[in-house]
Coordinates of C-alpha atoms in Angstrom, one line a residue:
M10 CA 0.0 0.0 0.0
K11 CA 1.6 3.3 -1.1
D12 CA 1.8 6.3 1.2
Y13 CA -0.6 9.2 0.8
R14 CA -1.4 12.5 2.4
I15 CA -4.6 14.4 2.9
E16 CA -5.1 17.5 0.8
H17 CA -8.0 20.0 1.2
D18 CA -10.1 22.2 -1.1
S19 CA -13.5 23.7 -1.0
I20 CA -15.1 20.3 -1.6
G21 CA -13.4 18.6 1.2
D22 CA -10.5 16.2 1.9
I23 CA -8.9 13.9 -0.7
K24 CA -6.0 11.5 -0.7
V25 CA -2.9 12.3 -2.8
D26 CA 0.1 10.2 -3.5
D27 CA 2.7 11.4 -1.0
N28 CA 5.4 11.3 -3.7
K29 CA 3.6 13.8 -5.9
Y30 CA 3.7 17.6 -5.6
W31 CA 0.2 18.3 -6.9
G32 CA -2.8 19.1 -4.6
A33 CA -6.5 18.5 -4.3
Q34 CA -7.7 20.0 -7.5
T35 CA -5.2 18.1 -9.6
E36 CA -6.1 14.9 -7.9
R37 CA -9.8 15.4 -8.5
S38 CA -9.2 15.9 -12.2
F39 CA -6.8 13.0 -12.3
E40 CA -9.5 10.7 -10.8
N41 CA -12.6 12.1 -12.6
F42 CA -11.2 12.6 -16.1
R43 CA -9.8 9.1 -16.9
I44 CA -10.6 9.6 -20.6
G45 CA -8.3 8.6 -23.4
I46 CA -4.5 8.4 -23.2
E47 CA -3.7 11.9 -24.4
K48 CA -2.0 14.1 -21.9
M49 CA -1.3 17.8 -21.9
P50 CA 1.8 18.3 -24.0
E51 CA 5.1 19.0 -22.2
S52 CA 5.5 22.1 -24.4
L53 CA 2.3 23.6 -23.0
I54 CA 3.3 22.8 -19.4
R55 CA 6.7 24.6 -20.0
S56 CA 4.8 27.6 -21.4
M57 CA 2.6 27.7 -18.3
L58 CA 5.8 27.7 -16.1
Y59 CA 7.3 30.6 -18.1
L60 CA 4.0 32.4 -17.5
K61 CA 3.9 31.7 -13.8
K62 CA 7.5 32.9 -13.4
A63 CA 6.8 36.1 -15.3
C64 CA 3.6 36.8 -13.3
A65 CA 5.4 36.3 -10.0
E66 CA 8.0 38.9 -11.1
V67 CA 5.5 41.4 -12.2
N68 CA 3.3 41.0 -9.1
C69 CA 6.4 41.6 -7.0
D70 CA 7.2 44.7 -9.1
F71 CA 3.8 46.0 -8.3
S72 CA 4.2 45.2 -4.6
K73 CA 1.4 42.6 -4.7
L74 CA 3.7 39.7 -3.9
D75 CA 6.6 39.8 -1.4
E76 CA 10.2 39.3 -2.6
T77 CA 10.7 36.1 -0.6
R78 CA 7.7 34.3 -2.2
K79 CA 8.5 35.7 -5.6
N80 CA 12.1 34.3 -5.4
A81 CA 10.8 30.9 -4.3
I82 CA 8.2 30.7 -7.1
V83 CA 10.8 31.8 -9.7
Q84 CA 13.3 29.1 -8.4
A85 CA 10.6 26.5 -8.4
C86 CA 9.7 27.3 -12.0
N87 CA 13.3 27.3 -13.1
E88 CA 13.8 23.9 -11.5
L89 CA 10.8 22.5 -13.3
L90 CA 11.8 24.0 -16.6
A91 CA 15.2 22.3 -16.1
G92 CA 13.4 18.9 -15.8
A93 CA 13.0 18.5 -12.0
L94 CA 10.1 16.6 -10.5
P95 CA 9.0 14.6 -13.7
G96 CA 5.6 12.9 -13.5
N97 CA 3.8 15.8 -11.7
F98 CA 1.7 16.9 -14.7
P99 CA -0.5 13.9 -15.4
L100 CA -3.8 15.4 -16.5
A101 CA -5.7 14.5 -19.7
V102 CA -6.3 16.8 -22.6
W103 CA -10.0 16.0 -22.1
Q104 CA -11.1 18.3 -19.3
T105 CA -12.9 21.6 -18.9
G106 CA -12.7 23.9 -21.9
S107 CA -10.7 26.7 -20.2
G108 CA -7.9 24.4 -19.0
T109 CA -8.7 25.2 -15.4
Q110 CA -7.4 21.9 -14.1
T111 CA -4.1 22.2 -15.9
N112 CA -3.7 25.8 -14.7
M113 CA -4.3 24.5 -11.1
N114 CA -2.0 21.5 -11.6
V115 CA 0.8 23.9 -12.4
N116 CA -0.2 26.3 -9.6
E117 CA -0.2 23.4 -7.0
V118 CA 3.1 21.9 -8.1
V119 CA 4.9 25.3 -8.2
A120 CA 3.4 26.3 -4.8
N121 CA 4.4 23.1 -3.1
R122 CA 7.9 23.2 -4.4
A123 CA 8.2 26.9 -3.5
T124 CA 6.9 26.1 0.0
E125 CA 9.5 23.4 0.3
I126 CA 12.2 25.8 -0.8
L127 CA 11.2 28.2 1.9
N128 CA 10.3 26.0 4.8
G129 CA 11.2 22.4 4.2
D130 CA 8.8 19.6 3.5
F131 CA 5.6 20.9 1.9
R132 CA 3.7 17.8 3.2
F133 CA 3.6 19.5 6.6
K134 CA 2.4 22.9 5.3
D135 CA -0.7 22.6 7.6
R136 CA 1.7 23.3 10.4
L137 CA 3.0 26.5 8.7
S138 CA 1.4 29.9 9.2
K139 CA -0.2 31.6 6.2
E140 CA 2.8 33.8 6.0
E141 CA 5.2 30.9 5.7
A142 CA 3.5 28.9 3.0
V143 CA 3.1 29.6 -0.7
H144 CA -0.5 29.3 -1.8
P145 CA -1.4 28.0 -5.3
N146 CA -4.2 30.5 -5.8
D147 CA -3.3 33.4 -3.6
Q148 CA 0.4 33.7 -4.7
V149 CA 1.2 31.5 -7.8
N150 CA -2.1 32.3 -9.6
M151 CA -2.2 35.9 -8.3
S152 CA -4.0 38.3 -10.7
Q153 CA -4.7 35.5 -13.1
S154 CA -7.6 33.4 -14.4
S155 CA -7.6 30.1 -16.4
N156 CA -9.4 32.1 -19.1
D157 CA -6.3 34.3 -19.3
T158 CA -3.4 31.9 -18.6
F159 CA -4.4 29.1 -20.9
P160 CA -4.7 31.2 -24.1
T161 CA -1.6 33.1 -23.1
A162 CA 0.3 29.8 -22.6
L163 CA -0.9 28.6 -26.0
H164 CA 0.5 31.7 -27.6
I165 CA 3.8 31.2 -25.8
M166 CA 3.9 27.5 -26.8
T167 CA 3.2 28.4 -30.5
V168 CA 6.1 30.9 -30.6
L169 CA 8.5 28.4 -28.9
E170 CA 7.4 25.5 -31.1
V171 CA 7.5 27.5 -34.4
T172 CA 10.9 29.0 -33.7
G173 CA 12.4 26.1 -31.9
R174 CA 11.1 23.2 -34.0
L175 CA 9.1 24.1 -37.1
L176 CA 11.4 26.7 -38.7
P177 CA 14.6 24.7 -38.1
A178 CA 12.8 21.6 -39.6
V179 CA 11.7 23.6 -42.7
K180 CA 15.3 24.9 -43.1
T181 CA 16.7 21.4 -42.9
L182 CA 14.1 20.1 -45.5
R183 CA 14.8 23.0 -47.8
E184 CA 18.6 22.4 -47.6
A185 CA 18.1 18.7 -48.3
L186 CA 15.9 19.3 -51.3
N187 CA 18.5 21.8 -52.7
R188 CA 21.2 19.2 -52.3
K189 CA 19.2 16.6 -54.2
A190 CA 18.3 19.2 -56.9
E191 CA 22.1 19.8 -57.4
E192 CA 23.0 16.1 -57.1
F193 CA 20.4 15.0 -59.7
K194 CA 20.7 18.0 -62.1
D195 CA 22.0 15.8 -65.0
L196 CA 19.7 12.8 -64.5
I197 CA 17.1 12.9 -67.2
K198 CA 13.7 11.3 -66.6
I199 CA 10.3 11.3 -68.3
G200 CA 7.8 13.7 -67.0
R201 CA 4.2 12.7 -66.3
T202 CA 1.1 14.7 -66.8
H203 CA -2.5 13.3 -66.5
L204 CA -1.1 9.8 -66.3
Q205 CA 0.7 10.1 -69.6
D206 CA 4.3 10.6 -70.6
A207 CA 5.2 14.3 -70.9
T208 CA 8.2 16.5 -71.6
P209 CA 11.5 15.1 -70.3
L210 CA 13.0 16.9 -67.3
T211 CA 15.9 16.3 -64.9
L212 CA 15.3 14.6 -61.5
G213 CA 17.1 17.7 -60.1
Q214 CA 14.4 19.9 -61.6
E215 CA 11.7 17.7 -60.0
F216 CA 13.4 18.1 -56.6
S217 CA 13.8 21.8 -57.1
G218 CA 10.1 22.1 -57.9

């Protein structure tokens, strides 16, 4: 029998695997949306972490969030972006339309890790005062809504994926086709139009086209 702890939310108490950093709302989604095998993509989670980090810094700049909690949230986000705590973002794509549960999943994991950074084991956060803990809603999600964070994270993800993956892949493909166009520039073949033989052309021309 694996160990668990009791987490709390507005609905009540719920058991959470003691090895995980998520909280009650993530656990409820994990249990109630067992639909399909598709999980939220890692690229979206990374974008949410960049967003939470930026929000913490801005909230601190506007004196809404204290420096100590801001630093803990930023450190937690940096650690997660570097690959720490794998397996803590388990939720299915099939959930509420605004992505509320994924937003809360990120909030809870960041908050628990930030609490751990400040005051030791987050599993004993009930023993901490309100000032000692980092709260997933009050601090990590400060001045935010799932209706804001999820579309913003999608925009961040799109920029990162297009610049980091799509454009380099298109460049590689273009260079490969150009190499083949040059390699096959003297290789003559029969063209085909409407399932009939057509004007001869080089295989290099075909690759170029």
